[in-house]
mmCIF file of C-alpha atoms in Angstrom:
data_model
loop_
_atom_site.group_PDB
_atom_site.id
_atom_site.type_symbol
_atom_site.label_atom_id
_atom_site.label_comp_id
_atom_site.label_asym_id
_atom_site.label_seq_id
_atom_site.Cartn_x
_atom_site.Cartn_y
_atom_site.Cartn_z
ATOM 1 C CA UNK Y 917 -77.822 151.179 -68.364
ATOM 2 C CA UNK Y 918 -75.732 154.924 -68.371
ATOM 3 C CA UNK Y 919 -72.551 152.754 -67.319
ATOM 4 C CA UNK Y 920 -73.552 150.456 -69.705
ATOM 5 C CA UNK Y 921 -73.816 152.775 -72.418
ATOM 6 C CA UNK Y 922 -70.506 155.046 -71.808
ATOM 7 C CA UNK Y 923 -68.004 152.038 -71.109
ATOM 8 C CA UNK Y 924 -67.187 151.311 -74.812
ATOM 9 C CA UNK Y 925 -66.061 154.817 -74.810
ATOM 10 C CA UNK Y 926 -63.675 154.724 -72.101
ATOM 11 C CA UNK Y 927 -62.158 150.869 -73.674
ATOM 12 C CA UNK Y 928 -62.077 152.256 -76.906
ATOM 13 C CA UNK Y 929 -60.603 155.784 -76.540
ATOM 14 C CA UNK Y 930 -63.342 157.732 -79.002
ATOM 15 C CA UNK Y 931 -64.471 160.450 -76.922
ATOM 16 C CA UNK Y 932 -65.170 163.791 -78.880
ATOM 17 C CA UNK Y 933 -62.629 166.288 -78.182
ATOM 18 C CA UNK Y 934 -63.793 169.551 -78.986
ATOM 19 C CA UNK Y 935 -60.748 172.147 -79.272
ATOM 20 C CA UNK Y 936 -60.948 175.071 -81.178
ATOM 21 C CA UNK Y 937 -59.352 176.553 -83.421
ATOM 22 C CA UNK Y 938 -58.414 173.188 -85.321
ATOM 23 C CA UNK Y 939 -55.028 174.938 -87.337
ATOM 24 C CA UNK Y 940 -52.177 177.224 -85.749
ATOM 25 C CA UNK Y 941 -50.733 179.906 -88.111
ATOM 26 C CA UNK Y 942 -47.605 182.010 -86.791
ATOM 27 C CA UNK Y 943 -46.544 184.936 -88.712
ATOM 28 C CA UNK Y 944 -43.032 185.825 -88.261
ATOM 29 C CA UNK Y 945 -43.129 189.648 -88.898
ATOM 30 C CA UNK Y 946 -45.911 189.476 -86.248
ATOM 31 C CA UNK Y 947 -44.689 188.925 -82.890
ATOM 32 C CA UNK Y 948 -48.064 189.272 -81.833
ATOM 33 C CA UNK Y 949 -49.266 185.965 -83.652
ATOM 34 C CA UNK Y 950 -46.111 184.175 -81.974
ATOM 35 C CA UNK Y 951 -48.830 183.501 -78.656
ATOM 36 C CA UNK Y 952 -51.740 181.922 -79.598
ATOM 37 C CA UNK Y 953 -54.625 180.095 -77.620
ATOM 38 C CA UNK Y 954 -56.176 176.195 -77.908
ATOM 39 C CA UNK Y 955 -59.667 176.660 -76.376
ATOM 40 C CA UNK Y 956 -60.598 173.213 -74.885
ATOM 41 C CA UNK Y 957 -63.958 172.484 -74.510
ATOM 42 C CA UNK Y 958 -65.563 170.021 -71.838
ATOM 43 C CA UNK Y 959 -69.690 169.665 -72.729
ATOM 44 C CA UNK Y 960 -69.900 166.257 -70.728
ATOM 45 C CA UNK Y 961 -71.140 166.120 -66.870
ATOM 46 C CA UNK Y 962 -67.950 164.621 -65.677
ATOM 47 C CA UNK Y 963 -64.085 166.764 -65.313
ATOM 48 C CA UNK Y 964 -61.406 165.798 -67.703
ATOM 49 C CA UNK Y 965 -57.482 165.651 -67.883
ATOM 50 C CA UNK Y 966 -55.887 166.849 -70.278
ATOM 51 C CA UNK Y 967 -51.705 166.764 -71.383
ATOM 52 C CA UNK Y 968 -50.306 168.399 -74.567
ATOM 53 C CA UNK Y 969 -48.019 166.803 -76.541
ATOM 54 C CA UNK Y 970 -46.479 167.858 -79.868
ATOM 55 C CA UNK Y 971 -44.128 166.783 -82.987
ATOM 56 C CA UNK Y 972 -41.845 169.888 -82.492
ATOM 57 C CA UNK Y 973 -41.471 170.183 -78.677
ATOM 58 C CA UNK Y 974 -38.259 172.934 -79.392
ATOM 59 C CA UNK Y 975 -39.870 174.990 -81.274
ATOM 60 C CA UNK Y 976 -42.960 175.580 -78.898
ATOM 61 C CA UNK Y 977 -43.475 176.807 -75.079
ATOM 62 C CA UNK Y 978 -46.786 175.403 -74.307
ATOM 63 C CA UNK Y 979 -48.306 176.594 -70.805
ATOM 64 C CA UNK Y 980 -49.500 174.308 -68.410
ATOM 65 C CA UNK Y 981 -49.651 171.614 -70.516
ATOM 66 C CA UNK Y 982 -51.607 169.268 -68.638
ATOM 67 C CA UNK Y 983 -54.665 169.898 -66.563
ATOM 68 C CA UNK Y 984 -58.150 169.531 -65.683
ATOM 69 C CA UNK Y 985 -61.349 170.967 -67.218
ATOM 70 C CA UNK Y 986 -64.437 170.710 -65.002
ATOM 71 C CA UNK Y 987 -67.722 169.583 -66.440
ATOM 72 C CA UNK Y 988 -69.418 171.780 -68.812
ATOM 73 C CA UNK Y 989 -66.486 174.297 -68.675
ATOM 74 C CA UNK Y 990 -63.059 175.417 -70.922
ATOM 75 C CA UNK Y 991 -59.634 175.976 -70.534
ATOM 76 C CA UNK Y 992 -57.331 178.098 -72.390
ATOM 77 C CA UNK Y 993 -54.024 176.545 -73.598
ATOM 78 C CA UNK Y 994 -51.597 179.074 -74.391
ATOM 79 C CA UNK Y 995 -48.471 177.943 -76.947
ATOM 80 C CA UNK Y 996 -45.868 180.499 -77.678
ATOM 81 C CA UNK Y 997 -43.416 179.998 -80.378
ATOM 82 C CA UNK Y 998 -39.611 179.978 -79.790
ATOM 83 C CA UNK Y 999 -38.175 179.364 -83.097
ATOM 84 C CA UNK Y 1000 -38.940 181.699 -86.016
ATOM 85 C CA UNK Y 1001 -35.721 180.938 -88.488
ATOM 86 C CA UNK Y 1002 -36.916 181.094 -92.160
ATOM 87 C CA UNK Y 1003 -35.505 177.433 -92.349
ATOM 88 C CA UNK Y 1004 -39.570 176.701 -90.513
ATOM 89 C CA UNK Y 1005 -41.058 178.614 -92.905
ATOM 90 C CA UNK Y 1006 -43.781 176.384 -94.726
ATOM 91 C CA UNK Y 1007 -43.231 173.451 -92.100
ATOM 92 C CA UNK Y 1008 -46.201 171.592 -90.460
ATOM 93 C CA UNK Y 1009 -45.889 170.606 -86.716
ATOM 94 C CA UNK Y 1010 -48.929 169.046 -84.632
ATOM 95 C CA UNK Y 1011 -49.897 169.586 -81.294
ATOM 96 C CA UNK Y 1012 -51.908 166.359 -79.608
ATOM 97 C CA UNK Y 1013 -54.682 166.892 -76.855
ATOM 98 C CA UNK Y 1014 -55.298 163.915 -75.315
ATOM 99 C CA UNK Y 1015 -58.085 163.806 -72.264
ATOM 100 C CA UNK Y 1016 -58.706 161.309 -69.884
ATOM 101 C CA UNK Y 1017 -60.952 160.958 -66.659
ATOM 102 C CA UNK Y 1018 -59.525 162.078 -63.337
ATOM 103 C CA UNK Y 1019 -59.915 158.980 -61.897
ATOM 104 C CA UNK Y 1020 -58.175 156.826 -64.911
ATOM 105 C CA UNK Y 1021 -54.675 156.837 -66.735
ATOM 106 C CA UNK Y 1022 -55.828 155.891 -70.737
ATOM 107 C CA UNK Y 1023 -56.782 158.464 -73.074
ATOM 108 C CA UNK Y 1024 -60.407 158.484 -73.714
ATOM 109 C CA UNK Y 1025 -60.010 160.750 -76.736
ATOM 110 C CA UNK Y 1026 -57.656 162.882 -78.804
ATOM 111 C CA UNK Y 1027 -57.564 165.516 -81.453
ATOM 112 C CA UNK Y 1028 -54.590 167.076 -83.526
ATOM 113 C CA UNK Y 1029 -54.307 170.441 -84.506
ATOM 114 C CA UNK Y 1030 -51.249 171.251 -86.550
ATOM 115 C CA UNK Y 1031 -48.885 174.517 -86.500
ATOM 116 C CA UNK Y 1032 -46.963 176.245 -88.969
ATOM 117 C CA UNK Y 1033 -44.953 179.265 -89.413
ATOM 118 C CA UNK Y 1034 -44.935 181.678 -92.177
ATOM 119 C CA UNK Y 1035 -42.773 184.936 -93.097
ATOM 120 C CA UNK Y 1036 -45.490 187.020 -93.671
ATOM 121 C CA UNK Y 1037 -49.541 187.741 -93.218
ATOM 122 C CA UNK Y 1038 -49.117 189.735 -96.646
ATOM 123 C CA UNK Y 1039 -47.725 187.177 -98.446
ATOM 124 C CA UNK Y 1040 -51.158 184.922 -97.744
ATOM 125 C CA UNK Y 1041 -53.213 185.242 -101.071
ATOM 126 C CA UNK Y 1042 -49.981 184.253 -102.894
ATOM 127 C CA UNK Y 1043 -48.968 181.213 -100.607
ATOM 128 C CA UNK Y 1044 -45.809 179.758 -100.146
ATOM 129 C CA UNK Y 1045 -47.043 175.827 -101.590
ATOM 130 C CA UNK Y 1046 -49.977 174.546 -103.366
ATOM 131 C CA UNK Y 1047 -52.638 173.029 -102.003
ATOM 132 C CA UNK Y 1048 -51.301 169.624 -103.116
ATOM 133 C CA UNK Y 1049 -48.021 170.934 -101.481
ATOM 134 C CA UNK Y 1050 -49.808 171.199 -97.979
ATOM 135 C CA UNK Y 1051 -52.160 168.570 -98.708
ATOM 136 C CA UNK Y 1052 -48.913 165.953 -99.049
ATOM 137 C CA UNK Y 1053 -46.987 167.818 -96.086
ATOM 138 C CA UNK Y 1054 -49.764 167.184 -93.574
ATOM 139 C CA UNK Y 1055 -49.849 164.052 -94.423
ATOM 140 C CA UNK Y 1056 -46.416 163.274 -93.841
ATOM 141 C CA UNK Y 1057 -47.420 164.086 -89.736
ATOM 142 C CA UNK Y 1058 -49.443 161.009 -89.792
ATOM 143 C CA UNK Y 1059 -47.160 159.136 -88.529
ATOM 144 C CA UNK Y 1060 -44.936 161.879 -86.615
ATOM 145 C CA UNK Y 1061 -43.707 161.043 -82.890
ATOM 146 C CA UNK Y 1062 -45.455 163.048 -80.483
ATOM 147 C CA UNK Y 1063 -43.080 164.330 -77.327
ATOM 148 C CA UNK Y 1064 -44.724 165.903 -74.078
ATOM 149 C CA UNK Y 1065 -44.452 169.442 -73.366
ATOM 150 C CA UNK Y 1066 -44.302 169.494 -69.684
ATOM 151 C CA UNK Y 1067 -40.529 170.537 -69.345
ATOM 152 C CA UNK Y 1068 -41.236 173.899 -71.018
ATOM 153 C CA UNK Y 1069 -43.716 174.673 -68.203
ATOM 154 C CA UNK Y 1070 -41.040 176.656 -65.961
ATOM 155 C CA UNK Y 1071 -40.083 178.530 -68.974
ATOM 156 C CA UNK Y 1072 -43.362 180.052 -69.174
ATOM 157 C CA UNK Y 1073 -42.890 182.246 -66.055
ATOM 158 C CA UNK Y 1074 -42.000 185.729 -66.919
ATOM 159 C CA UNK Y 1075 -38.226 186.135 -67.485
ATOM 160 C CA UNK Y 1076 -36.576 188.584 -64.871
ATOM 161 C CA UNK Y 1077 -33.774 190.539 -65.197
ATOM 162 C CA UNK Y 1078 -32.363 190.024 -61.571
ATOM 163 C CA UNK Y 1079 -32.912 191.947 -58.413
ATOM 164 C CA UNK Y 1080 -35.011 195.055 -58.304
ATOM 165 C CA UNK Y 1081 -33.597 198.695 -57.995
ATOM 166 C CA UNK Y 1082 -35.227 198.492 -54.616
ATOM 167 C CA UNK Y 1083 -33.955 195.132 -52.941
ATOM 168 C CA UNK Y 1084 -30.352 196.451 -53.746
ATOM 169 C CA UNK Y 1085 -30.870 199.574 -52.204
ATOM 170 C CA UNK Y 1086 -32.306 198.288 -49.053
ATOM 171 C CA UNK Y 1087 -29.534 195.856 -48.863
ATOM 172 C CA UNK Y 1088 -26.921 198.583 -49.042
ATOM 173 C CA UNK Y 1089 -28.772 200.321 -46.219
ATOM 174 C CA UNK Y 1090 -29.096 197.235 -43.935
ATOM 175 C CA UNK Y 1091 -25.207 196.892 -44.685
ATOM 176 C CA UNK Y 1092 -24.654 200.242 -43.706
ATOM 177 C CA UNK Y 1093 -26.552 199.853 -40.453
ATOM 178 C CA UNK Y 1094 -24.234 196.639 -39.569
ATOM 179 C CA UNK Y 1095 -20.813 198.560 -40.252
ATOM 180 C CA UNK Y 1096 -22.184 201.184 -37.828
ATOM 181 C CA UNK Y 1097 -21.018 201.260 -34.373
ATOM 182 C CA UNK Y 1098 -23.068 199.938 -31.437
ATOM 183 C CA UNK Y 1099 -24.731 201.474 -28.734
ATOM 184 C CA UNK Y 1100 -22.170 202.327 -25.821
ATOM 185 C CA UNK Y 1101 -18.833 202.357 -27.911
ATOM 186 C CA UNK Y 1102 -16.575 205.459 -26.719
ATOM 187 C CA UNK Y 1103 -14.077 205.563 -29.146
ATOM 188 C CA UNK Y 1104 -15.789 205.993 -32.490
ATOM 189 C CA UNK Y 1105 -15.531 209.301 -34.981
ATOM 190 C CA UNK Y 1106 -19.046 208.394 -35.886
ATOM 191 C CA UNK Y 1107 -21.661 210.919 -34.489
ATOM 192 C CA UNK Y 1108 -23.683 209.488 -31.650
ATOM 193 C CA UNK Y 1109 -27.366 209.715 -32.913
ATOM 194 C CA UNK Y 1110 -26.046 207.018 -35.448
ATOM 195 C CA UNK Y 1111 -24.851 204.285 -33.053
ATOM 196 C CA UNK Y 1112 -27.600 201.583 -33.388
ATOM 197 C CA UNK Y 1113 -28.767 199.253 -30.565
ATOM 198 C CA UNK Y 1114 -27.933 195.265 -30.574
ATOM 199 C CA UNK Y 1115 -31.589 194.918 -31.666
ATOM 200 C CA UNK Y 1116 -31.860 197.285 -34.205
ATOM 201 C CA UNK Y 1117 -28.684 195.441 -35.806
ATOM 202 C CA UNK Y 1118 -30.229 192.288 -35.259
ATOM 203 C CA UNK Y 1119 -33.714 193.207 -37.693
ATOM 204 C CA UNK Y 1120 -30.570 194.733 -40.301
ATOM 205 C CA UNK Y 1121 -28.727 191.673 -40.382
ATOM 206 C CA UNK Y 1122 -32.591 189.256 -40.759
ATOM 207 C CA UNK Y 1123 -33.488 191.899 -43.487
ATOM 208 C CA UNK Y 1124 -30.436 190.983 -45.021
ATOM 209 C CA UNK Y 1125 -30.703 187.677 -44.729
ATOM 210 C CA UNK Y 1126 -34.099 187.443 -46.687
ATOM 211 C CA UNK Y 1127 -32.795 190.047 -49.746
ATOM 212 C CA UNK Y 1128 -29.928 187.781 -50.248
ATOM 213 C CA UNK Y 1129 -32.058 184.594 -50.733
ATOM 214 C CA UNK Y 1130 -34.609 186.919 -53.027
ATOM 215 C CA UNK Y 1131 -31.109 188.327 -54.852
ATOM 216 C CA UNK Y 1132 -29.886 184.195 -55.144
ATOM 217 C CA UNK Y 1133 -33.363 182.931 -56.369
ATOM 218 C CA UNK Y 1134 -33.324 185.965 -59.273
#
């Protein structure tokens, strides 16, 4: 009778999705409010999928934007904003959670929650539109295309600035150690107590191998 009762929800693609809050709103003088946070709930006794997808895919980073939520769990989704020219201001974008089962391909449920961008917290009580203003620009996302997220994921990863102070500096010293002379040369103007062994020359060179594939991947 359970399998009964929950297989009109998996043909016909009504699940609840519970995601909270329901409305984005990025402030542009706030570079704080340019990250903000989907909370996805999952109050049933079996894991979900989940994949993001959105109107506005340029204009967003969304991290990880697909996953799993076990059973009576959440998951924070965290969507950063990329695009703050005042040409956005006032514009509504929507963001599209669709879940599935782990074991199946077709979306059991879905919920919207839209996005827009605004110049300023202050200039809130006044508002940029009217209500109807919003009322008819939300509506015009009815019908929007939704595109997926997931080739913003590696963007997501803190941005670095290439090799660390340190990794150069130990790569100059393991150079150093390979332009020294060897062990058992006579004729060298270099002091003896800094002629290093084949071996010791062999761990400079290794070391030097490894900093120049951490230097190539930065």
């Amino acid at each position: 009778m359970q399998q009964q009762h929950r297989q009109p929800e998996l043909v016909e693609g009504n699940l609840p999705v519970f995601v909270f809050p329901t409305e984005l709103v990025f402030y542009a003088d706030e570079q704080t409010s340019h990250k903000q946070v989907l909370t996805l709930y999952n109050p049933y006794e079996f894991a979900l999928k989940f994949k993001v997808l959105c109107t506005a895919p340029n204009k967003y980073t969304v991290v990880d934007a697909t996953g799993a939520v076990k059973p009576q769990c959440c998951v924070d989704i965290v969507i950063r904003l990329r695009d703050v020219r005042p040409c956005h201001y006032g514009v509504y974008d929507k963001f599209r959670l669709q879940v599935s089962e782990q074991s199946q391909r077709k979306a059991l449920g879905r919920k919207e929650v839209t996005a827009t961008l605004r110049p300023s917290a202050l200039q809130e009580p006044g508002g940029l539109r009217s209500q109807d203003d919003e009322r008819r620009a939300k509506d015009q996302l009815a019908d929007s295309e939704f595109f997926e997220q997931t080739v913003f994921q590696t963007e997501s990863r803190p941005a670095t600035g290439g090799p660390s102070l340190l990794t150069v500096l130990l790569g100059l010293v393991c150079v150093a150690a390979l332009m020294l002379p060897t062990l058992g040369e006579q004729e060298s103007t270099v002091p003896v107590y800094l002629h290093l062994s084949v071996n010791k020359k062999l761990v400079a060179a290794y070391v030097l191998g490894l900093l120049t594939m951490v230097i190539l991947r930065t």
